[in-house]
Tab-separated table of C-alpha atoms in Angstrom:
chain	number	residue	atom	x	y	z
A	1	UNK	CA	0.000	0.000	0.000
A	2	UNK	CA	1.276	3.491	-0.854
A	3	UNK	CA	0.928	6.472	1.468
A	4	UNK	CA	-1.335	8.334	-1.001
A	5	UNK	CA	-3.551	7.426	-3.912
A	6	UNK	CA	-4.033	10.690	-5.817
A	7	UNK	CA	-6.850	11.220	-8.315
A	8	UNK	CA	-6.479	13.956	-10.918
A	9	UNK	CA	-7.785	14.994	-14.367
A	10	UNK	CA	-11.270	13.514	-13.836
A	11	UNK	CA	-13.099	13.490	-17.159
A	12	UNK	CA	-16.387	12.379	-18.717
A	13	UNK	CA	-16.204	10.050	-21.703
A	14	UNK	CA	-18.167	12.563	-23.810
A	15	UNK	CA	-15.537	15.298	-23.278
A	16	UNK	CA	-12.018	15.977	-24.489
A	17	UNK	CA	-8.885	16.932	-22.601
A	18	UNK	CA	-9.112	20.624	-21.714
A	19	UNK	CA	-8.569	23.443	-19.227
A	20	UNK	CA	-9.971	21.462	-16.264
A	21	UNK	CA	-7.471	18.677	-16.752
A	22	UNK	CA	-4.608	21.165	-17.239
A	23	UNK	CA	-5.423	22.919	-13.947
A	24	UNK	CA	-5.650	19.561	-12.193
A	25	UNK	CA	-2.203	18.646	-13.528
A	26	UNK	CA	-0.713	21.881	-12.135
A	27	UNK	CA	-2.051	21.046	-8.688
A	28	UNK	CA	-0.966	17.416	-8.988
A	29	UNK	CA	2.611	18.444	-9.714
A	30	UNK	CA	2.665	20.504	-6.491
A	31	UNK	CA	1.197	17.591	-4.500
A	32	UNK	CA	3.770	15.186	-5.956
A	33	UNK	CA	6.578	17.580	-5.045
A	34	UNK	CA	5.353	17.696	-1.423
A	35	UNK	CA	5.184	13.889	-1.318
A	36	UNK	CA	8.702	13.574	-2.713
A	37	UNK	CA	10.095	16.083	-0.208
A	38	UNK	CA	8.510	14.123	2.651
A	39	UNK	CA	9.583	10.763	1.114
A	40	UNK	CA	5.982	9.614	0.895
A	41	UNK	CA	4.941	6.969	-1.608
A	42	UNK	CA	2.057	7.612	-3.987
A	43	UNK	CA	0.201	6.426	-7.038
A	44	UNK	CA	-1.683	8.691	-9.425
A	45	UNK	CA	-4.965	7.724	-11.039
A	46	UNK	CA	-7.602	9.121	-13.351
A	47	UNK	CA	-11.293	8.203	-13.145
A	48	UNK	CA	-13.119	8.336	-16.466
A	49	UNK	CA	-16.873	8.706	-16.128
A	50	UNK	CA	-18.112	6.352	-18.817
A	51	UNK	CA	-21.277	5.525	-16.841
A	52	UNK	CA	-23.324	8.722	-17.141
A	53	UNK	CA	-22.601	10.051	-20.669
A	54	UNK	CA	-24.657	8.560	-23.476
A	55	UNK	CA	-22.127	9.594	-26.131
A	56	UNK	CA	-18.556	8.342	-25.868
A	57	UNK	CA	-16.064	10.514	-27.734
A	58	UNK	CA	-13.057	10.386	-25.415
A	59	UNK	CA	-10.237	8.418	-27.008
A	60	UNK	CA	-8.127	6.884	-24.243
A	61	UNK	CA	-4.970	6.863	-26.363
A	62	UNK	CA	-5.360	10.585	-27.162
A	63	UNK	CA	-6.141	11.379	-23.531
A	64	UNK	CA	-2.990	9.588	-22.321
A	65	UNK	CA	-1.012	11.370	-25.028
A	66	UNK	CA	-2.211	14.750	-23.693
A	67	UNK	CA	-1.214	13.804	-20.144
A	68	UNK	CA	2.162	12.678	-21.481
A	69	UNK	CA	2.599	16.043	-23.228
A	70	UNK	CA	2.195	17.675	-19.798
A	71	UNK	CA	4.819	15.338	-18.286
A	72	UNK	CA	2.321	13.476	-16.151
A	73	UNK	CA	1.973	9.751	-16.302
A	74	UNK	CA	-0.969	8.228	-14.449
A	75	UNK	CA	-0.174	4.929	-12.830
A	76	UNK	CA	-3.780	3.764	-13.153
A	77	UNK	CA	-6.937	4.544	-15.108
A	78	UNK	CA	-10.357	3.703	-13.650
A	79	UNK	CA	-13.745	3.518	-15.338
A	80	UNK	CA	-16.826	4.603	-13.403
A	81	UNK	CA	-19.085	2.064	-15.098
A	82	UNK	CA	-17.025	-0.713	-13.499
A	83	UNK	CA	-17.798	0.606	-9.997
A	84	UNK	CA	-21.498	-0.219	-10.397
A	85	UNK	CA	-20.809	-3.904	-9.694
A	86	UNK	CA	-19.969	-2.997	-6.070
A	87	UNK	CA	-23.157	-1.047	-5.278
A	88	UNK	CA	-24.472	-3.835	-3.050
A	89	UNK	CA	-21.201	-4.031	-1.150
A	90	UNK	CA	-21.661	-0.420	-0.070
A	91	UNK	CA	-25.437	-0.720	0.380
A	92	UNK	CA	-24.940	-3.709	2.687
A	93	UNK	CA	-22.522	-1.686	4.795
A	94	UNK	CA	-24.761	1.354	5.340
A	95	UNK	CA	-25.813	1.296	8.991
A	96	UNK	CA	-28.631	3.861	8.745
A	97	UNK	CA	-31.669	1.908	7.477
A	98	UNK	CA	-33.521	4.997	6.231
A	99	UNK	CA	-30.552	6.086	4.086
A	100	UNK	CA	-30.119	2.525	2.848
A	101	UNK	CA	-33.816	2.257	1.856
A	102	UNK	CA	-33.672	5.625	0.072
A	103	UNK	CA	-30.700	4.529	-2.051
A	104	UNK	CA	-32.244	1.133	-2.792
A	105	UNK	CA	-35.478	2.840	-3.875
A	106	UNK	CA	-33.610	5.361	-6.032
A	107	UNK	CA	-31.528	2.665	-7.766
A	108	UNK	CA	-34.566	0.451	-8.333
A	109	UNK	CA	-36.830	3.224	-9.653
A	110	UNK	CA	-34.257	5.040	-11.788
A	111	UNK	CA	-32.337	1.906	-12.785
A	112	UNK	CA	-29.281	4.041	-12.247
A	113	UNK	CA	-26.707	4.389	-9.470
A	114	UNK	CA	-26.210	8.013	-8.352
A	115	UNK	CA	-22.831	9.559	-9.022
A	116	UNK	CA	-22.181	10.290	-5.346
A	117	UNK	CA	-22.755	6.631	-4.509
A	118	UNK	CA	-20.189	5.573	-7.115
A	119	UNK	CA	-17.771	8.160	-5.732
A	120	UNK	CA	-18.101	6.547	-2.291
A	121	UNK	CA	-17.363	3.134	-3.853
A	122	UNK	CA	-14.350	4.692	-5.626
A	123	UNK	CA	-13.048	5.997	-2.280
A	124	UNK	CA	-13.378	2.571	-0.650
A	125	UNK	CA	-11.593	0.896	-3.505
A	126	UNK	CA	-8.741	3.416	-3.487
A	127	UNK	CA	-8.372	2.919	0.281
A	128	UNK	CA	-8.073	-0.845	-0.255
A	129	UNK	CA	-11.339	-1.661	1.530
A	130	UNK	CA	-12.913	-3.547	-1.367
A	131	UNK	CA	-11.769	-5.360	-4.471
A	132	UNK	CA	-12.953	-4.945	-8.015
A	133	UNK	CA	-12.717	-7.761	-10.529
A	134	UNK	CA	-12.149	-5.234	-13.317
A	135	UNK	CA	-12.223	-1.537	-14.012
A	136	UNK	CA	-8.785	-0.371	-12.916
A	137	UNK	CA	-5.995	-0.611	-15.450
A	138	UNK	CA	-2.287	-0.067	-15.025
A	139	UNK	CA	-0.734	2.489	-17.350
A	140	UNK	CA	2.832	2.020	-18.492
A	141	UNK	CA	5.289	-0.236	-16.703
A	142	UNK	CA	5.769	0.637	-13.052
A	143	UNK	CA	5.828	-0.966	-9.642
A	144	UNK	CA	3.421	1.421	-7.897
A	145	UNK	CA	0.582	-0.062	-5.883
A	146	UNK	CA	-2.931	1.294	-6.417
A	147	UNK	CA	-4.323	1.270	-2.872
A	148	UNK	CA	-3.375	4.088	-0.519
A	149	UNK	CA	-3.458	4.584	3.230
A	150	UNK	CA	-4.935	7.982	2.380
A	151	UNK	CA	-6.416	9.477	-0.763
A	152	UNK	CA	-6.289	12.908	-2.326
A	153	UNK	CA	-8.845	14.046	-4.907
A	154	UNK	CA	-7.976	16.955	-7.186
A	155	UNK	CA	-11.299	18.071	-8.628
A	156	UNK	CA	-13.028	21.037	-10.195
A	157	UNK	CA	-15.351	22.970	-7.886
A	158	UNK	CA	-18.385	21.747	-9.858
A	159	UNK	CA	-17.937	18.293	-8.269
A	160	UNK	CA	-18.153	19.606	-4.687
A	161	UNK	CA	-21.814	18.587	-4.098
A	162	UNK	CA	-21.236	15.060	-5.363
A	163	UNK	CA	-18.124	14.724	-3.191
A	164	UNK	CA	-19.988	16.017	-0.120
A	165	UNK	CA	-22.801	13.542	-0.772
A	166	UNK	CA	-20.265	10.709	-1.087
A	167	UNK	CA	-18.773	11.666	2.284
A	168	UNK	CA	-22.282	11.689	3.763
A	169	UNK	CA	-22.853	8.142	2.482
A	170	UNK	CA	-19.612	7.038	4.125
A	171	UNK	CA	-20.626	8.806	7.354
A	172	UNK	CA	-23.650	6.475	7.551
A	173	UNK	CA	-21.614	3.366	6.739
A	174	UNK	CA	-19.356	1.092	8.720
A	175	UNK	CA	-16.463	2.902	7.008
A	176	UNK	CA	-17.105	6.262	8.702
A	177	UNK	CA	-13.701	6.050	10.398
A	178	UNK	CA	-12.063	6.344	6.947
A	179	UNK	CA	-13.324	9.874	6.298
A	180	UNK	CA	-10.215	11.258	8.004
A	181	UNK	CA	-8.130	9.588	5.264
A	182	UNK	CA	-9.852	11.453	2.418
A	183	UNK	CA	-8.736	14.895	1.302
A	184	UNK	CA	-10.154	16.846	-1.614
A	185	UNK	CA	-8.521	19.821	-3.290
A	186	UNK	CA	-11.095	21.796	-5.254
A	187	UNK	CA	-10.151	24.297	-7.960
A	188	UNK	CA	-12.061	26.670	-10.251
């Protein structure tokens, strides 16, 4: 396990690499520098939201090329659609029955898992608290480990509500003690 699993350059599969990802990279470089100065281990990952968009125009090869052009090499790429398979793992670990029923009802009626719920699953996976059979792919050849003792999210301000909702889900789960291991850096 590394000290930090750092998410950056979050992107929807119907978008292209742009200003949001560039700003995220700037912040990531500063975070990496701090980790290196403190001799902390880390892995960097990107989560691609391929679950919500109906149109898929993001080309993974082009996206990785753009990151490479900015001298950033993600260790891992994750796909949000792959997190759906673990919805029951999280649902079964929510202690508050009212919250649990509300999410079950939402998922059943909408036939869709809310973004904030998938974010909470993503947190648990990055912290090494659950396993996925697929959905996380190693980029390039490296020896970095995916799971971190702590996680850092570098996200645009527009994701704040979803992140807050994900933390609320965790607060009502048996994993509430892990909230202290999650840090989010928001940017505009």
